[in-house]
Amino acid sequence: MSAATPDAALWESALWTELGWQPRPAQLEQLLALQQQLRQWNARVNLTRLVEGDDYWIAQVFDSLWPLRDLLLQPSQAPLRCIDVGTGGGFPGLAVAIACPNAQLTLVDSVGRKTQAVQAMAQALGLADRVNLRCERVELTGRDRRCRGSFDLAMARAVAAAPVVAEYLVPLLNHQGQALLYRGQWGDADQAELERALQPLRAHLHRSEQRELPAGRGQRTALWVQASGPCPPSYPRAVGLPSKFPLGQGPSAG
């Protein structure tokens, strides 16, 4: 069994104990296979430098999954429609697809060579029926009627400043959906800035959670945003405007 490999032997017990969730053997096999896929594709496409050792198991897999611990521990049989914005090398999207068998994932990135690689990895992992790739700017995704207001969970990790990410994610949520913003260090000023940005989007910060990653990999913050009402049709704004004029930061922002 692949769990006997050095990486798996090192992380299989301690890492999952820290997370509070244990993958089934087939899921662990997929996570190991994903690491191997990343190694292979990195030789052709610069997807990520976080491939070996704790770069992969902590900074990629653990960091993708820890905010979703409650979901992992109490899985639902109902389909969970998720979208990962700015997926890059496939995180958190592919890790969530492996850990949550009921999840249907849409992964968005504007770099064609990355979306092609991630689509190929999903195929190799047996996830092609639950993982769909879109190569486009997310401002366009948020205005597509097939995506807007459609998702139970919208995620973004290491994409842009929080007010910018909020404008990307909130228009994608259905009426009960939540947006998950993965952040690093986070303080009161950051929160005030995000809350200002959420007002015109008709959304609010539902909860936040902070933790230290294992092995001294740094502080992480998970921010859960929920819609207070239908997102106004003017959001997201045209391509480039959310990052150039973030919401809540002056008269040009709104």
CSV table of C-alpha atoms in Angstrom, one decimal:
chain,number,residue,atom,x,y,z
A,1,MET,CA,0.0,0.0,0.0
A,2,SER,CA,1.3,3.5,-0.8
A,3,ALA,CA,0.9,4.6,2.8
A,4,ALA,CA,4.2,2.8,3.5
A,5,THR,CA,6.1,5.5,1.5
A,6,PRO,CA,8.2,7.9,3.5
A,7,ASP,CA,5.9,10.9,3.1
A,8,ALA,CA,2.8,8.9,4.1
A,9,ALA,CA,4.5,7.2,7.0
A,10,LEU,CA,5.7,10.6,8.3
A,11,TRP,CA,2.4,12.4,8.0
A,12,GLU,CA,-0.4,9.8,8.1
A,13,SER,CA,-0.9,9.7,11.8
A,14,ALA,CA,0.4,13.0,13.2
A,15,LEU,CA,-1.0,15.3,10.5
A,16,TRP,CA,-4.5,13.8,10.6
A,17,THR,CA,-4.6,13.8,14.4
A,18,GLU,CA,-3.8,17.6,14.2
A,19,LEU,CA,-6.5,18.1,11.6
A,20,GLY,CA,-9.0,16.0,13.6
A,21,TRP,CA,-10.0,14.1,10.5
A,22,GLN,CA,-8.8,10.8,9.1
A,23,PRO,CA,-8.9,10.2,5.3
A,24,ARG,CA,-10.0,6.8,4.2
A,25,PRO,CA,-7.3,4.6,2.6
A,26,ALA,CA,-8.6,5.4,-0.9
A,27,GLN,CA,-8.5,9.1,-0.2
A,28,LEU,CA,-4.9,8.9,1.1
A,29,GLU,CA,-4.0,7.1,-2.1
A,30,GLN,CA,-5.5,10.0,-4.1
A,31,LEU,CA,-3.5,12.6,-2.1
A,32,LEU,CA,-0.3,10.7,-2.7
A,33,ALA,CA,-1.2,10.4,-6.4
A,34,LEU,CA,-1.9,14.1,-6.5
A,35,GLN,CA,1.5,14.8,-5.1
A,36,GLN,CA,3.0,12.6,-7.9
A,37,GLN,CA,0.9,14.4,-10.5
A,38,LEU,CA,2.2,17.7,-9.3
A,39,ARG,CA,5.8,16.5,-9.6
A,40,GLN,CA,5.2,15.4,-13.1
A,41,TRP,CA,3.4,18.5,-14.3
A,42,ASN,CA,5.8,20.9,-12.6
A,43,ALA,CA,8.4,19.6,-15.0
A,44,ARG,CA,6.3,21.1,-17.8
A,45,VAL,CA,4.3,23.9,-16.2
A,46,ASN,CA,5.3,26.0,-13.2
A,47,LEU,CA,2.3,25.1,-11.0
A,48,THR,CA,3.6,25.4,-7.5
A,49,ARG,CA,6.9,25.1,-5.5
A,50,LEU,CA,5.0,23.4,-2.6
A,51,VAL,CA,5.4,19.8,-3.7
A,52,GLU,CA,7.7,17.9,-1.4
A,53,GLY,CA,7.5,17.0,2.3
A,54,ASP,CA,5.7,19.4,4.6
A,55,ASP,CA,5.5,21.9,1.7
A,56,TYR,CA,2.9,19.6,0.3
A,57,TRP,CA,1.3,17.9,3.3
A,58,ILE,CA,1.0,21.0,5.5
A,59,ALA,CA,1.2,24.1,3.2
A,60,GLN,CA,-1.0,22.5,0.6
A,61,VAL,CA,-3.2,19.7,1.9
A,62,PHE,CA,-3.6,20.6,5.5
A,63,ASP,CA,-4.0,24.3,4.8
A,64,SER,CA,-6.7,23.6,2.2
A,65,LEU,CA,-8.7,21.3,4.5
A,66,TRP,CA,-8.5,22.7,8.1
A,67,PRO,CA,-11.2,25.4,7.7
A,68,LEU,CA,-13.5,22.6,6.4
A,69,ARG,CA,-13.1,20.3,9.4
A,70,ASP,CA,-16.7,20.5,10.4
A,71,LEU,CA,-17.8,19.6,6.9
A,72,LEU,CA,-15.4,16.7,6.8
A,73,LEU,CA,-16.5,15.3,10.2
A,74,GLN,CA,-20.2,15.6,9.3
A,75,PRO,CA,-20.4,14.8,5.7
A,76,SER,CA,-23.7,15.2,3.9
A,77,GLN,CA,-25.0,12.9,1.1
A,78,ALA,CA,-26.5,15.9,-0.7
A,79,PRO,CA,-24.4,17.4,-3.5
A,80,LEU,CA,-22.2,20.3,-2.5
A,81,ARG,CA,-21.6,22.8,-5.2
A,82,CYS,CA,-18.2,24.4,-4.7
A,83,ILE,CA,-16.1,26.8,-6.7
A,84,ASP,CA,-12.4,27.5,-6.3
A,85,VAL,CA,-11.4,30.9,-7.6
A,86,GLY,CA,-7.8,31.3,-8.7
A,87,THR,CA,-7.0,27.7,-8.3
A,88,GLY,CA,-3.5,27.8,-9.7
A,89,GLY,CA,-2.0,24.4,-9.2
A,90,GLY,CA,-5.4,23.0,-8.0
A,91,PHE,CA,-5.6,24.0,-4.4
A,92,PRO,CA,-7.8,24.0,-2.4
A,93,GLY,CA,-10.1,22.6,-5.1
A,94,LEU,CA,-8.5,19.2,-5.7
A,95,ALA,CA,-7.9,18.6,-2.0
A,96,VAL,CA,-11.5,19.4,-1.3
A,97,ALA,CA,-12.7,17.1,-4.2
A,98,ILE,CA,-10.7,14.2,-2.6
A,99,ALA,CA,-11.8,14.9,0.9
A,100,CYS,CA,-15.5,15.5,0.1
A,101,PRO,CA,-16.9,12.8,-2.1
A,102,ASN,CA,-20.2,14.7,-2.4
A,103,ALA,CA,-18.6,17.9,-3.7
A,104,GLN,CA,-19.0,19.1,-7.3
A,105,LEU,CA,-16.1,21.4,-7.9
A,106,THR,CA,-15.7,24.2,-10.4
A,107,LEU,CA,-12.1,25.5,-10.6
A,108,VAL,CA,-11.4,28.8,-12.2
A,109,ASP,CA,-8.0,30.3,-13.3
A,110,SER,CA,-7.1,32.7,-16.1
A,111,VAL,CA,-3.9,30.9,-17.1
A,112,GLY,CA,-4.6,28.3,-19.7
A,113,ARG,CA,-1.6,26.1,-19.2
A,114,LYS,CA,-2.5,25.8,-15.5
A,115,THR,CA,-6.2,24.9,-16.1
A,116,GLN,CA,-5.1,22.3,-18.7
A,117,ALA,CA,-2.7,20.8,-16.2
A,118,VAL,CA,-5.2,20.7,-13.4
A,119,GLN,CA,-7.9,19.2,-15.7
A,120,ALA,CA,-5.4,16.5,-16.6
A,121,MET,CA,-4.6,15.8,-13.0
A,122,ALA,CA,-8.3,15.6,-12.1
A,123,GLN,CA,-8.7,13.1,-14.9
A,124,ALA,CA,-5.7,11.0,-13.7
A,125,LEU,CA,-7.1,11.0,-10.1
A,126,GLY,CA,-10.5,9.8,-11.2
A,127,LEU,CA,-12.2,13.1,-10.4
A,128,ALA,CA,-13.1,14.3,-13.8
A,129,ASP,CA,-16.8,13.6,-13.2
A,130,ARG,CA,-16.8,16.0,-10.2
A,131,VAL,CA,-14.2,18.6,-11.2
A,132,ASN,CA,-14.8,21.1,-14.0
A,133,LEU,CA,-12.2,23.7,-15.1
A,134,ARG,CA,-13.0,27.2,-16.4
A,135,CYS,CA,-10.2,29.3,-18.0
A,136,GLU,CA,-11.3,32.9,-17.6
A,137,ARG,CA,-11.1,35.9,-15.3
A,138,VAL,CA,-13.4,35.4,-12.3
A,139,GLU,CA,-15.2,38.7,-13.0
A,140,LEU,CA,-16.6,37.0,-16.1
A,141,THR,CA,-17.5,33.8,-14.1
A,142,GLY,CA,-19.5,36.0,-11.7
A,143,ARG,CA,-21.6,37.4,-14.5
A,144,ASP,CA,-22.2,34.0,-16.2
A,145,ARG,CA,-25.8,32.9,-15.5
A,146,ARG,CA,-24.6,29.3,-15.1
A,147,CYS,CA,-22.4,30.3,-12.2
A,148,ARG,CA,-23.8,33.5,-10.6
A,149,GLY,CA,-25.8,32.7,-7.5
A,150,SER,CA,-25.2,29.0,-7.9
A,151,PHE,CA,-22.7,27.8,-5.3
A,152,ASP,CA,-23.0,26.5,-1.7
A,153,LEU,CA,-19.3,27.2,-1.1
A,154,ALA,CA,-17.0,29.7,-2.9
A,155,MET,CA,-13.3,29.6,-2.0
A,156,ALA,CA,-10.2,31.6,-2.8
A,157,ARG,CA,-6.7,31.0,-1.4
A,158,ALA,CA,-3.7,33.3,-2.0
A,159,VAL,CA,-5.5,35.3,-4.7
A,160,ALA,CA,-5.7,38.9,-3.8
A,161,ALA,CA,-6.6,41.3,-0.9
A,162,ALA,CA,-9.7,40.3,1.1
A,163,PRO,CA,-12.0,43.1,-0.3
A,164,VAL,CA,-11.0,42.1,-3.8
A,165,VAL,CA,-11.7,38.4,-3.1
A,166,ALA,CA,-15.0,39.2,-1.5
A,167,GLU,CA,-16.2,40.9,-4.7
A,168,TYR,CA,-15.1,37.9,-6.7
A,169,LEU,CA,-16.9,35.3,-4.4
A,170,VAL,CA,-20.1,36.8,-3.1
A,171,PRO,CA,-21.8,37.1,-6.5
A,172,LEU,CA,-21.3,33.3,-6.9
A,173,LEU,CA,-23.2,32.3,-3.8
A,174,ASN,CA,-26.7,30.9,-3.7
A,175,HIS,CA,-29.0,32.3,-1.0
A,176,GLN,CA,-27.7,29.9,1.7
A,177,GLY,CA,-24.1,29.8,0.4
A,178,GLN,CA,-20.9,30.9,2.1
A,179,ALA,CA,-17.6,32.3,0.9
A,180,LEU,CA,-14.4,31.0,2.4
A,181,LEU,CA,-11.4,33.4,2.3
A,182,TYR,CA,-8.1,31.8,3.2
A,183,ARG,CA,-5.8,34.4,4.7
A,184,GLY,CA,-2.6,34.5,6.7
A,185,GLN,CA,-2.0,37.1,9.4
A,186,TRP,CA,-5.2,39.0,10.1
A,187,GLY,CA,-5.9,41.9,12.4
A,188,ASP,CA,-8.6,44.4,13.4
A,189,ALA,CA,-7.7,46.8,10.6
A,190,ASP,CA,-8.0,44.0,8.0
A,191,GLN,CA,-11.4,43.1,9.3
A,192,ALA,CA,-12.7,46.6,9.3
A,193,GLU,CA,-11.5,47.0,5.7
A,194,LEU,CA,-13.3,43.7,4.7
A,195,GLU,CA,-16.5,44.7,6.5
A,196,ARG,CA,-16.6,48.0,4.6
A,197,ALA,CA,-16.2,46.1,1.3
A,198,LEU,CA,-19.0,43.7,2.2
A,199,GLN,CA,-21.6,46.4,2.7
A,200,PRO,CA,-22.3,47.2,-1.0
A,201,LEU,CA,-22.2,43.4,-1.8
A,202,ARG,CA,-25.0,42.8,0.7
A,203,ALA,CA,-22.9,40.4,2.7
A,204,HIS,CA,-21.5,40.1,6.2
A,205,LEU,CA,-18.6,38.4,8.0
A,206,HIS,CA,-20.3,35.3,9.5
A,207,ARG,CA,-17.3,34.0,11.5
A,208,SER,CA,-13.5,33.9,11.5
A,209,GLU,CA,-11.1,31.3,12.8
A,210,GLN,CA,-7.3,31.4,13.3
A,211,ARG,CA,-4.8,28.7,13.9
A,212,GLU,CA,-1.1,28.0,13.6
A,213,LEU,CA,-0.2,25.5,11.0
A,214,PRO,CA,1.9,22.5,12.2
A,215,ALA,CA,5.7,22.5,12.1
A,216,GLY,CA,5.9,26.3,12.4
A,217,ARG,CA,4.4,26.9,9.0
A,218,GLY,CA,2.7,30.1,10.2
A,219,GLN,CA,-0.6,31.6,11.1
A,220,ARG,CA,-3.7,31.1,9.0
A,221,THR,CA,-7.1,32.7,9.2
A,222,ALA,CA,-10.3,31.4,7.7
A,223,LEU,CA,-13.0,34.0,7.0
A,224,TRP,CA,-16.6,32.9,6.4
A,225,VAL,CA,-18.7,35.4,4.5
A,226,GLN,CA,-22.5,35.0,4.1
A,227,ALA,CA,-24.9,36.9,1.9
A,228,SER,CA,-27.4,39.2,3.6
A,229,GLY,CA,-29.5,39.5,0.4
A,230,PRO,CA,-29.1,39.2,-3.3
A,231,CYS,CA,-25.8,40.6,-4.6
A,232,PRO,CA,-26.5,43.7,-6.6
A,233,PRO,CA,-26.2,43.1,-10.4
A,234,SER,CA,-23.4,45.7,-10.7
A,235,TYR,CA,-21.0,43.3,-9.0
A,236,PRO,CA,-18.5,42.0,-9.8
A,237,ARG,CA,-17.4,45.0,-11.8
A,238,ALA,CA,-15.6,44.8,-15.1
A,239,VAL,CA,-12.4,42.8,-15.4
A,240,GLY,CA,-9.6,44.5,-13.5
A,241,LEU,CA,-11.7,47.0,-11.6
A,242,PRO,CA,-12.0,45.1,-8.3
A,243,SER,CA,-8.2,44.9,-7.9
A,244,LYS,CA,-7.6,48.4,-9.2
A,245,PHE,CA,-10.3,50.0,-7.0
A,246,PRO,CA,-11.1,47.7,-4.1
A,247,LEU,CA,-14.4,48.2,-2.5
A,248,GLY,CA,-14.5,50.2,0.8
A,249,GLN,CA,-11.3,52.1,0.0
A,250,GLY,CA,-12.4,55.5,-1.1
A,251,PRO,CA,-14.9,57.2,-3.4
A,252,SER,CA,-13.7,55.3,-6.5
A,253,ALA,CA,-14.2,51.9,-4.9
A,254,GLY,CA,-17.9,51.6,-5.1
